[in-house]
PDB file of C-alpha atoms in Angstrom:
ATOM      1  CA  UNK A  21       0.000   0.000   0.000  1.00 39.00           C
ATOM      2  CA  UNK A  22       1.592   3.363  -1.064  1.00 40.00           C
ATOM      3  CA  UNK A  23       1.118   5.801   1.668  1.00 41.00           C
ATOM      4  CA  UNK A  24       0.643   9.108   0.919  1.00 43.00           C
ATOM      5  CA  UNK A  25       2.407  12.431   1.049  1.00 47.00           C
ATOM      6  CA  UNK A  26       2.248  14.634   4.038  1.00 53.00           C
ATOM      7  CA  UNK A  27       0.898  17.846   3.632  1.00 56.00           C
ATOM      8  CA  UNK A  28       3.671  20.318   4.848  1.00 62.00           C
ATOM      9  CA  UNK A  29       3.261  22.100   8.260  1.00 83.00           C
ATOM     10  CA  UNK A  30       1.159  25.174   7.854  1.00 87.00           C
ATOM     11  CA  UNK A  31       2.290  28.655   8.751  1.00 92.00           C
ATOM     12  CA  UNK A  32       1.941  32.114   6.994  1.00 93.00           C
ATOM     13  CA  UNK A  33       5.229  31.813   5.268  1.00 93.00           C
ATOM     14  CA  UNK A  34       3.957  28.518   4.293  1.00 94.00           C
ATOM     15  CA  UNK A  35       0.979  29.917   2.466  1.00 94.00           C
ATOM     16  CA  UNK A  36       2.630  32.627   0.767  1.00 94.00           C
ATOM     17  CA  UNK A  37       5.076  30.866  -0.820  1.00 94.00           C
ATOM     18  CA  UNK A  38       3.107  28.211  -1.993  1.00 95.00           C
ATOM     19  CA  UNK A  39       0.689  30.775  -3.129  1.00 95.00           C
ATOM     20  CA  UNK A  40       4.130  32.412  -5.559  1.00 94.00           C
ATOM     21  CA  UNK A  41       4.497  29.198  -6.627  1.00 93.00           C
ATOM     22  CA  UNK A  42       0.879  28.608  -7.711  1.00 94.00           C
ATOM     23  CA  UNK A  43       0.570  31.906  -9.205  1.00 92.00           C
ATOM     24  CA  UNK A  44       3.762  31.092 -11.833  1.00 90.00           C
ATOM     25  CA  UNK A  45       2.034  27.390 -12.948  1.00 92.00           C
ATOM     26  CA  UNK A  46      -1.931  28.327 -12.730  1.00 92.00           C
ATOM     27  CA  UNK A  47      -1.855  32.306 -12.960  1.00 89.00           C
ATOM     28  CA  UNK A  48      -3.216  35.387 -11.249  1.00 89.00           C
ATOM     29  CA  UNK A  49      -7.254  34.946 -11.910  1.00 89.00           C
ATOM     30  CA  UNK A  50      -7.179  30.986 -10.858  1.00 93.00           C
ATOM     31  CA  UNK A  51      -6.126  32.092  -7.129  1.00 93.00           C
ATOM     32  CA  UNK A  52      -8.381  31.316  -4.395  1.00 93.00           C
ATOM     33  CA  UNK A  53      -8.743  29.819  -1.119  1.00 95.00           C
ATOM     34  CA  UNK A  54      -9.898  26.436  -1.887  1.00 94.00           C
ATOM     35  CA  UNK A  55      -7.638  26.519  -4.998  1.00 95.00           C
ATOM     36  CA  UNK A  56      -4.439  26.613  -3.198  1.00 94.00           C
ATOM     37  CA  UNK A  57      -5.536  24.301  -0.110  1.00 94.00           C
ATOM     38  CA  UNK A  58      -6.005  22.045  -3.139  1.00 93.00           C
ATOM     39  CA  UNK A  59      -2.402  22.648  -4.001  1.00 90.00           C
ATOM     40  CA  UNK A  60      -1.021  22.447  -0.270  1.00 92.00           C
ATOM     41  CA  UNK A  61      -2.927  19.037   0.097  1.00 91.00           C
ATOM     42  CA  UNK A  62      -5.632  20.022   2.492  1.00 91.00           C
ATOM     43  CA  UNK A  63      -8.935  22.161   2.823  1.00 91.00           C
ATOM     44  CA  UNK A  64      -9.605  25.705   2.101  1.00 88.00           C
ATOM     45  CA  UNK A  65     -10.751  26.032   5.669  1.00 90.00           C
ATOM     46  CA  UNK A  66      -7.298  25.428   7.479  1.00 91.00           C
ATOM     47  CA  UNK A  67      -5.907  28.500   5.004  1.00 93.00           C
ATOM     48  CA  UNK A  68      -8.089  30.855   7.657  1.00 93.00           C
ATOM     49  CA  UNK A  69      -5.530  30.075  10.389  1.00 91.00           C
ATOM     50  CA  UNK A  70      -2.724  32.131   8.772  1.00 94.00           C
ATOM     51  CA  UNK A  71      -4.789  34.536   6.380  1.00 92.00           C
ATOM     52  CA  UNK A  72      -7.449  36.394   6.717  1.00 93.00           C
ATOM     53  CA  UNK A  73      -9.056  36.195   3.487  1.00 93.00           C
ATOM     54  CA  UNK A  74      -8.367  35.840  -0.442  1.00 93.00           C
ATOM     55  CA  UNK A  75      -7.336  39.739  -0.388  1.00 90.00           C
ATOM     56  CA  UNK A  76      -5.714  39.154   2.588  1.00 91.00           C
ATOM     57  CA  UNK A  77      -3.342  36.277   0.821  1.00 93.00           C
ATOM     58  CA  UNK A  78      -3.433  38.548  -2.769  1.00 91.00           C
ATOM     59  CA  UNK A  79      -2.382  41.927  -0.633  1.00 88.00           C
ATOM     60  CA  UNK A  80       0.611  39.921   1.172  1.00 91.00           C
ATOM     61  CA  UNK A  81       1.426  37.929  -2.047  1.00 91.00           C
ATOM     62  CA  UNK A  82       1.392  41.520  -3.619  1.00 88.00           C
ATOM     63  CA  UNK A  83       4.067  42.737  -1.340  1.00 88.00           C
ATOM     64  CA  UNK A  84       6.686  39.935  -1.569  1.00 90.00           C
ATOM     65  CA  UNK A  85       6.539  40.737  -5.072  1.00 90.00           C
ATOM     66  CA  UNK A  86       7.378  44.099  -4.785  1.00 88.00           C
ATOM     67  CA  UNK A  87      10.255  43.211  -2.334  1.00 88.00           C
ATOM     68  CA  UNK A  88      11.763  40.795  -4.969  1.00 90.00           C
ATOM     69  CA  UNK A  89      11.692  42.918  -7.653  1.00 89.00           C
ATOM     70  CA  UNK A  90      13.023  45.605  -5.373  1.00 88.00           C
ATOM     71  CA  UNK A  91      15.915  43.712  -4.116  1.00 90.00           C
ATOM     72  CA  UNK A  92      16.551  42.342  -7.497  1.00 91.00           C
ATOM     73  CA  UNK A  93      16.676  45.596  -9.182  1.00 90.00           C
ATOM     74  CA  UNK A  94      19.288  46.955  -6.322  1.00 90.00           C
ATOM     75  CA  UNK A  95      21.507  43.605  -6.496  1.00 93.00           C
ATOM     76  CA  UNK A  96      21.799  43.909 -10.233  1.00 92.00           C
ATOM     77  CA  UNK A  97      22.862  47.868 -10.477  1.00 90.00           C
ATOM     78  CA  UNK A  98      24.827  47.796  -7.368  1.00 90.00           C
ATOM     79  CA  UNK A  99      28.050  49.261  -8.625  1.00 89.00           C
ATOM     80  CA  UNK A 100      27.003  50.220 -11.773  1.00 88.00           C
ATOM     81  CA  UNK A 101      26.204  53.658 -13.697  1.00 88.00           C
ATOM     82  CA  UNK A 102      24.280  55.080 -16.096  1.00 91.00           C
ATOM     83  CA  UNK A 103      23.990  52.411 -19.265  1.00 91.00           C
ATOM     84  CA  UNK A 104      25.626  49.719 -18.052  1.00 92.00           C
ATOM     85  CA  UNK A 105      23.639  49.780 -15.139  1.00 92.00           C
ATOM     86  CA  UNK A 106      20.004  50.196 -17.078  1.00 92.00           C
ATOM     87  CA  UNK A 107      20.644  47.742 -19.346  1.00 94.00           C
ATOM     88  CA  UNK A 108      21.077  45.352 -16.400  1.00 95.00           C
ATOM     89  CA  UNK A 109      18.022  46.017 -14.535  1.00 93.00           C
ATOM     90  CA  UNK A 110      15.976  45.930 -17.684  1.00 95.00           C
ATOM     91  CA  UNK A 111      17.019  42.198 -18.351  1.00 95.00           C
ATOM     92  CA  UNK A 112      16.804  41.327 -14.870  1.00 95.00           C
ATOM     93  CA  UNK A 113      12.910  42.644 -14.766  1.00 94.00           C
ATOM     94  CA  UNK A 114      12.470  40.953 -17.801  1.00 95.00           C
ATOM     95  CA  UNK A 115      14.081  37.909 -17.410  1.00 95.00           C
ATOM     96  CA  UNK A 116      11.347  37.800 -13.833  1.00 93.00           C
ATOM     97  CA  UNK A 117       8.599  38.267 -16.103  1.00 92.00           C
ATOM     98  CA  UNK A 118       9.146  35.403 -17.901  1.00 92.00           C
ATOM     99  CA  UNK A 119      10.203  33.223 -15.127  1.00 92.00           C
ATOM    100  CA  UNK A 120       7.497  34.463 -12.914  1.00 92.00           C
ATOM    101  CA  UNK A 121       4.615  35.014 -15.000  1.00 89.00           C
ATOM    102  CA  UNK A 122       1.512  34.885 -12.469  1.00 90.00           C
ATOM    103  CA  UNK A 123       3.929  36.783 -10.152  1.00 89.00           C
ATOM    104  CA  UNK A 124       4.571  39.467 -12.282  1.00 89.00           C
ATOM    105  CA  UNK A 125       0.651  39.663 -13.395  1.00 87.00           C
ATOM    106  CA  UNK A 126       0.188  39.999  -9.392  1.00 84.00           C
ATOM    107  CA  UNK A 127       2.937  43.090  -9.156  1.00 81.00           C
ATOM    108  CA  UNK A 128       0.897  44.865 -12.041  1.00 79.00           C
ATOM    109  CA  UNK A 129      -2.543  44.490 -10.583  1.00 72.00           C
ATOM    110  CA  UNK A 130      -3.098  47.299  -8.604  1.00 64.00           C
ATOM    111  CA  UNK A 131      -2.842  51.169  -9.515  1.00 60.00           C
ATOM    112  CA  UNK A 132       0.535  52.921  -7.553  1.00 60.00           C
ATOM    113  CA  UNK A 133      -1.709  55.604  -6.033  1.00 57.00           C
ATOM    114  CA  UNK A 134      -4.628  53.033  -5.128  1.00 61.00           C
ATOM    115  CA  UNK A 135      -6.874  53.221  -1.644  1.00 70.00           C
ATOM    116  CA  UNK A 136      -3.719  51.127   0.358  1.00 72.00           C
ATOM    117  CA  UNK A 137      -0.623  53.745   1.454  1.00 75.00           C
ATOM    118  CA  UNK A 138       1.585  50.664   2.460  1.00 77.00           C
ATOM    119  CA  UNK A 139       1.173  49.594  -0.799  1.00 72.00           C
ATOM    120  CA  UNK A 140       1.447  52.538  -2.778  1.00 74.00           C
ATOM    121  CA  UNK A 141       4.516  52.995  -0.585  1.00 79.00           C
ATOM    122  CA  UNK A 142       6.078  49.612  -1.238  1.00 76.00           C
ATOM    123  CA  UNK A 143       5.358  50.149  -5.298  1.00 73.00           C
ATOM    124  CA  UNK A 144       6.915  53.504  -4.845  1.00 74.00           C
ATOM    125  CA  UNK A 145      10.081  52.091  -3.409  1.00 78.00           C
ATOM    126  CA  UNK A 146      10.314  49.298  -6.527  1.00 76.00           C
ATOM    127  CA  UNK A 147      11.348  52.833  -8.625  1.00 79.00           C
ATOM    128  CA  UNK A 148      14.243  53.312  -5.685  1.00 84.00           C
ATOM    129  CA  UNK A 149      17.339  51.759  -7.446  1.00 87.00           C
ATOM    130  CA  UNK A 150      15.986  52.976 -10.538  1.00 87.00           C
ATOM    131  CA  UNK A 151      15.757  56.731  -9.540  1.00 87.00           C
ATOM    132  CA  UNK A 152      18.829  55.858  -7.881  1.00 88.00           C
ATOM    133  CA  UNK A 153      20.228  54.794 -11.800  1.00 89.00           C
ATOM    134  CA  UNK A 154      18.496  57.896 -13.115  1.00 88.00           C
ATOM    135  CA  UNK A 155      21.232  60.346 -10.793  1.00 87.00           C
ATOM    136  CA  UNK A 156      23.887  59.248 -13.169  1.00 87.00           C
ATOM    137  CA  UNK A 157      22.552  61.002 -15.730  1.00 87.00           C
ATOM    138  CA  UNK A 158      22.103  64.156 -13.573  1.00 89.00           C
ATOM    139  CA  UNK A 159      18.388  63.166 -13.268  1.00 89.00           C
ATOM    140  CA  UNK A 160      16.771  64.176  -9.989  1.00 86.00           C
ATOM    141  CA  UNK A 161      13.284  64.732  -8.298  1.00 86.00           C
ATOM    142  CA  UNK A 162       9.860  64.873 -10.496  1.00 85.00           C
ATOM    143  CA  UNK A 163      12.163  64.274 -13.741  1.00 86.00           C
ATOM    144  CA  UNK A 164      13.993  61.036 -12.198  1.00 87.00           C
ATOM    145  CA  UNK A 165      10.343  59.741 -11.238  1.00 85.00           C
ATOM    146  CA  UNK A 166       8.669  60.379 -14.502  1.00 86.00           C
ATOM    147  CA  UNK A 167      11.797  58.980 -16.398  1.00 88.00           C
ATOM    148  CA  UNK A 168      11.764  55.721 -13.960  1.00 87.00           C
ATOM    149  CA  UNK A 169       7.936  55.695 -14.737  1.00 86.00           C
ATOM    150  CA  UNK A 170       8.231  55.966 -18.246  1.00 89.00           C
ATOM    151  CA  UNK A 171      11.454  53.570 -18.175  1.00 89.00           C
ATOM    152  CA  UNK A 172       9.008  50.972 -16.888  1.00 89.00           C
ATOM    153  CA  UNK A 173       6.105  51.451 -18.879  1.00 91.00           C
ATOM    154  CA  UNK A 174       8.402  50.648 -21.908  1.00 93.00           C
ATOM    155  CA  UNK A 175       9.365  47.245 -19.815  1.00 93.00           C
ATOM    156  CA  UNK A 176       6.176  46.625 -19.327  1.00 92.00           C
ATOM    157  CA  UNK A 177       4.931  46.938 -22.531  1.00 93.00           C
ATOM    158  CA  UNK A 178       7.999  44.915 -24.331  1.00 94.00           C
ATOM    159  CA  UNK A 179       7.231  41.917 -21.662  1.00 93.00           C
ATOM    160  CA  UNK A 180       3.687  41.603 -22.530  1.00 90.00           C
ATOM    161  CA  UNK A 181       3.965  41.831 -26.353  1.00 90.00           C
ATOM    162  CA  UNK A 182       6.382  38.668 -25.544  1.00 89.00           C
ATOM    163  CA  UNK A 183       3.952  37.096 -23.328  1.00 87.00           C
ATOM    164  CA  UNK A 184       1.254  37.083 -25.806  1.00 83.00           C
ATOM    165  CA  UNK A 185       3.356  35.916 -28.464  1.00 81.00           C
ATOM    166  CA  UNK A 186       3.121  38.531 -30.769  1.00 76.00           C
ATOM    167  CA  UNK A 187       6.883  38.847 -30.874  1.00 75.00           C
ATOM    168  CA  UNK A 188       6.978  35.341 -32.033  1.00 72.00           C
ATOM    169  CA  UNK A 189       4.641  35.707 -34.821  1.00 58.00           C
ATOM    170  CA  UNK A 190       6.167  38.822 -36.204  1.00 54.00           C
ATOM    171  CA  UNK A 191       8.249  39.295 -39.341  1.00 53.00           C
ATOM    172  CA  UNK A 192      10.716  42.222 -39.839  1.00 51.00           C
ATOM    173  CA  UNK A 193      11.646  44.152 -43.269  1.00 51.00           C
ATOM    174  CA  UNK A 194      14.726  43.958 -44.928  1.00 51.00           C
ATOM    175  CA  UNK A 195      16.286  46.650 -47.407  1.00 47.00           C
ATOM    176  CA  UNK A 196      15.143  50.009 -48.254  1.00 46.00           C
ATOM    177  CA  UNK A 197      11.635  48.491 -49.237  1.00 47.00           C
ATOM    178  CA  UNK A 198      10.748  46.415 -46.171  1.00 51.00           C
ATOM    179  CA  UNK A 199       9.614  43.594 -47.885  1.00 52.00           C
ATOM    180  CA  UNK A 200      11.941  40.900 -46.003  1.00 51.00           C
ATOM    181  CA  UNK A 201      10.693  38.267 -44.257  1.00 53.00           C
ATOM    182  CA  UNK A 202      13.061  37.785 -41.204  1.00 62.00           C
ATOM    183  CA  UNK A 203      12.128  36.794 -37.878  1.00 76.00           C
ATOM    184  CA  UNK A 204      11.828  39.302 -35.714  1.00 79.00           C
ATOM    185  CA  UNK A 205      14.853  39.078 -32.816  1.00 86.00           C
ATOM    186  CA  UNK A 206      13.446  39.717 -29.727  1.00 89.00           C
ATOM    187  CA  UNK A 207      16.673  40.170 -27.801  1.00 91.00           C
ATOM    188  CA  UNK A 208      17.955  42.407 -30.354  1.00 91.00           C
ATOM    189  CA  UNK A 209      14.932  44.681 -30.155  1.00 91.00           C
ATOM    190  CA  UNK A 210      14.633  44.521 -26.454  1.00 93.00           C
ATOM    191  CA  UNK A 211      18.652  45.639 -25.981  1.00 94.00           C
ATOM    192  CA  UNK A 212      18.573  48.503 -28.951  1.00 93.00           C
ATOM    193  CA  UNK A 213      14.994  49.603 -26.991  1.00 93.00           C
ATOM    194  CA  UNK A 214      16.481  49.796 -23.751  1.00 93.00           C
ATOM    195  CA  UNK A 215      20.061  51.927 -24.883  1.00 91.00           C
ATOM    196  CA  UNK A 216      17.428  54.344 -27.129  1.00 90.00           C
ATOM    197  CA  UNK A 217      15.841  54.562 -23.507  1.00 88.00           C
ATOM    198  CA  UNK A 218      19.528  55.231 -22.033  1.00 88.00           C
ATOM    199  CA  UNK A 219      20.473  57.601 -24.320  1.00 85.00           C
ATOM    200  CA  UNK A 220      17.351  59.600 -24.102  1.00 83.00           C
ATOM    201  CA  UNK A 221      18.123  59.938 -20.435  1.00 80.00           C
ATOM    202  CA  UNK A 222      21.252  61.466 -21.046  1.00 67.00           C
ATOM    203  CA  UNK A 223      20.254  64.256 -23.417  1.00 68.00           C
ATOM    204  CA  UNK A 224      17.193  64.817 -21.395  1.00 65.00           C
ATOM    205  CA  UNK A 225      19.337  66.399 -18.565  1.00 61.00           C
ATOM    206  CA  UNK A 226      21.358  68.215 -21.628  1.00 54.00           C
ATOM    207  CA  UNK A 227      24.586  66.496 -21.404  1.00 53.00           C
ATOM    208  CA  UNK A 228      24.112  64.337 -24.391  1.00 47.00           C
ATOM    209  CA  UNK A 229      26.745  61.601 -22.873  1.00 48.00           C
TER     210      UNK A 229
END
């Protein structure tokens, strides 16, 4: 008779990180209570003893998100400047997307100004080692947080054309008339996106470096 895996002790920790690891093979919208009892072996029920409630778990899962991307993002440009440095925190977040899908679809969930200040702190604090990046290029204040903003959004955007596969699917000219039918190299595009990113940084301020 084969006997039967125990279900692992439960604690908050617990939870949580089965909960990250749930998210990355089942995604952001197939989260729930019962769902990742399921997962942990047991019933929705005994969840209750270490969260309060789905938004409870989503809130807290939210946050260790944020951390990791945080301390990634400071690990990767710590002793680095200005191009060097932003090309390495753009394929670190990127390279997370990909291995953390449903985590990543969890850090982009909720607006950065929404109804929960620890939140909207801890999002605020992701742009950190970026703004701290940004100082290189003489960047400072309300121009280092709109360029970290907009630095992001063009992440953002890049990672989900990926995720849907439409960078897969596309074909790229060749020659003056455009009419080639190359594969389109994602890596290629992502690293000439990013140093057109850089470089726009740099003239922004004025020094054109």
């Amino acid at each position: 008779m084969t006997s039967r895996a125990k279900s692992p002790k439960l604690s908050r920790d617990v939870v949580v990180n089965a909960a990250l690891t749930f998210l990355d093979r089942e995604g952001w919208d197939a989260l729930s209570i019962n769902a990742l009892a399921s997962h942990l072996g047991t019933k929705g029920p005994s969840l209750y003893n270490h969260v309060d409630s789905l938004d409870d778990l989503r809130r807290t899962v939210r946050m260790r998100v944020i951390d990791d991307i945080l301390q990634m993002l400071s690990t990767v440009a710590a002793g680095r400047t200005r191009d060097d440095a932003v090309m390495a925190m753009a394929s670190a977040y990127r390279s997370y997307a990909h291995h953390h899908p449903g985590r990543y679809s969890a850090f982009t969930r909720m607006p950065l100004g929404g109804d929960d200040p620890e939140f909207t702190a801890a999002s605020h604090s992701a742009a950190l080692p970026v703004i701290d990046v940004l100082a290189s290029y003489g960047l400072s204040g309300q121009d280092a947080f709109y360029a970290a903003l907009e630095f992001w959004a063009a992440l953002h955007g890049f990672v989900l054309l990926e995720m849907t596969g439409v960078m897969e699917s596309g074909v790229m000219g060749s020659g003056d008339n455009g009419n080639g039918t190359g594969k389109i190299d994602p890596d290629a595009v992502f690293s000439d996106m990013v140093l057109r990113l850089a470089t726009g940084m740099g003239h922004r301020n004025g020094d054109g470096r």
